[in-house]
Amino acid sequence: MYMDGSTWIVTLPTEIMSSYVRPLLQHWDANLKLRAYRDGTLITQRLHFAPAPHPYRHVLGWYRICQELSKGKIQPWVVFDGRKRHIAKAREVQRRRADQNQLFNRSQVESERVKRLEFVNSFLEKLRELPHGKAEEISKVFPSLQIVSEDAKFKKAYDTLSSQASSTALEQVSQLEPGVSRAYIPTLQPLDATTESVDALSTTLYNVFENFRTSVTLLASRMFASVPPAAQKDPEASTEQDWMLTKAQSQLSVMERDLWFQMSSLSLDAVHQDPDHFKDIVARSSLLLDKSCKMSVSFKRRCNLPNTDTYNESKDIIRAMGVPIIDAPLETEGEGLASSIVLHGDADFVVSEDTDVLVYGAPLLRNLTSMHEPLEIICSQTIRQCLELDPVSFLDFALLLGTDFTQRIKNVGPARALQFVKRYGSIENAIQAEPKYPPRIPPREYLAEVNDARDLFKNLPHSPNLRLIEQPGRSDSAIAEVMTRYRLGRHLMKSPHWAYEDALAGNFFNDNPIAI
């Protein structure tokens, strides 16, 4: 479901969900053989987008996951999506492409901000070192860095950005990228004794300021144009996806505007005679650059989509760890096939972050890729019983919240969706009876999506004959070869269960050890 699963699951009675802390995996009864089917595609994507610097973090992630499950006596299988996307998912694919384009635009905005702030930071760091005469010449540009009160166009644009700003959202981004720090920023080259170099520096500073001023006006106009008319009248009705910038980016724009305002009040006397005030401006500039760099890194990572190599690299380490892999045929969804295998009794639960698994009716284990969240095992049947819904009504309840095959209806959350299903009996009746909550697309098209989704969730993919699927044994030498190939060999030394002799048994250099 596209609505965050944790939001609506945790509001239900406690018996719906069993949460197990991660160490529990290491303490399963040795005689208990749990079998888990994992959504290989989605988990690989989660690992690929993780805030870690290593280019092969997905390989390392799979290595650690397989290690943990092995310690817990859990027998895993990994299911990957088919090579083609189901026709019913066409609109969802379009939505994801639109989201990706928006993400790219946001990344470009932040990259430009980083460039501006890099210059400002370097400029401020160098200012106190300049000879008095040159510093005095440069200080003449400071008053021109102020937004004049008569600039109504900028004021309106700034008000638009500031209305969407959120310091809380900005802090959350900083916390998500704790290990990211800005790269070394070279200080400005020593100035020549010529007046031209001073003039050039002053001109560059003013041009950077103009770049900020122009960007605010341009971004605000684009943001307003991209927001639905209803949200323009009532900002509370909009979501962050409706706006070109995130709330955290808008907050950075507010902070950058404050920085320029402070610089406009600078004077040469203030630089030398009020060092505390000047240090405060330098500290603000440095902090703003640091936050912008973290956000830029986050955007760039999310713009770098996983490709065929990403999945093949993941499969290399999965096979080496002795875990069987199932590639779903053609248009089959991985979570659908995994759910079918579990519901046919060949496994105990599906490991995924996609709550569509619950709509198929299989038990779901979540948060396996998170080292900070507790593992959650969620049973679809228990949810239905607590909600007092039969399978048909539960399916409509889930479709109203949004799935891979249906869009969520705006302003229809779990409570309202449950109310609609119980009161009207079906999505068709709810759409007709509640015109205040229309679908995002024409009702006829939306209901066609709903019917296609019903068929997909009701008709599970064919469960394969597992005896015909290759089941490779774990090979420490193969693990060593894969991890070394992807520059992850040092992580093997941290494992207390590593078989060093087996790992070194392979002849990776194809040489003759006795030929001297």
CSV table of C-alpha atoms in Angstrom, one decimal, residues 16 42 46 55 63 82 196 205 207 262 274 290 294 324-325 338 350 388 405 425 438-439 458-459 481 496-497 515:
chain,number,residue,atom,x,y,z
A,16,ILE,CA,-2.6,-7.7,15.5
A,42,LEU,CA,12.3,-4.3,-2.9
A,46,ARG,CA,16.2,-0.4,0.1
A,55,PRO,CA,29.1,1.9,-3.9
A,63,TYR,CA,25.7,-10.4,3.2
A,82,GLY,CA,9.7,-10.5,-13.3
A,196,GLU,CA,40.7,44.2,-11.2
A,205,LEU,CA,29.7,38.0,-4.8
A,207,ASN,CA,26.2,37.8,-8.9
A,262,GLN,CA,23.2,39.6,7.8
A,274,ASP,CA,33.3,43.2,16.4
A,290,ASP,CA,26.7,21.6,6.0
A,294,LYS,CA,23.8,16.7,3.4
A,324,PRO,CA,18.1,-20.1,-3.3
A,325,ILE,CA,16.8,-17.5,-5.8
A,338,ALA,CA,6.3,-15.0,-2.5
A,350,VAL,CA,7.2,-13.1,3.5
A,388,GLU,CA,-14.4,-7.1,11.6
A,405,PHE,CA,-2.3,-1.2,-8.7
A,425,GLY,CA,-20.2,-2.2,1.3
A,438,PRO,CA,-13.3,12.0,-5.6
A,439,PRO,CA,-10.5,9.8,-7.0
A,458,LYS,CA,-7.7,-12.7,-5.7
A,459,ASN,CA,-5.8,-14.8,-8.3
A,481,GLU,CA,35.7,-14.0,-3.9
A,496,PRO,CA,33.4,-14.6,14.4
A,497,HIS,CA,31.9,-17.5,12.3
A,515,ALA,CA,56.2,-23.1,-9.7
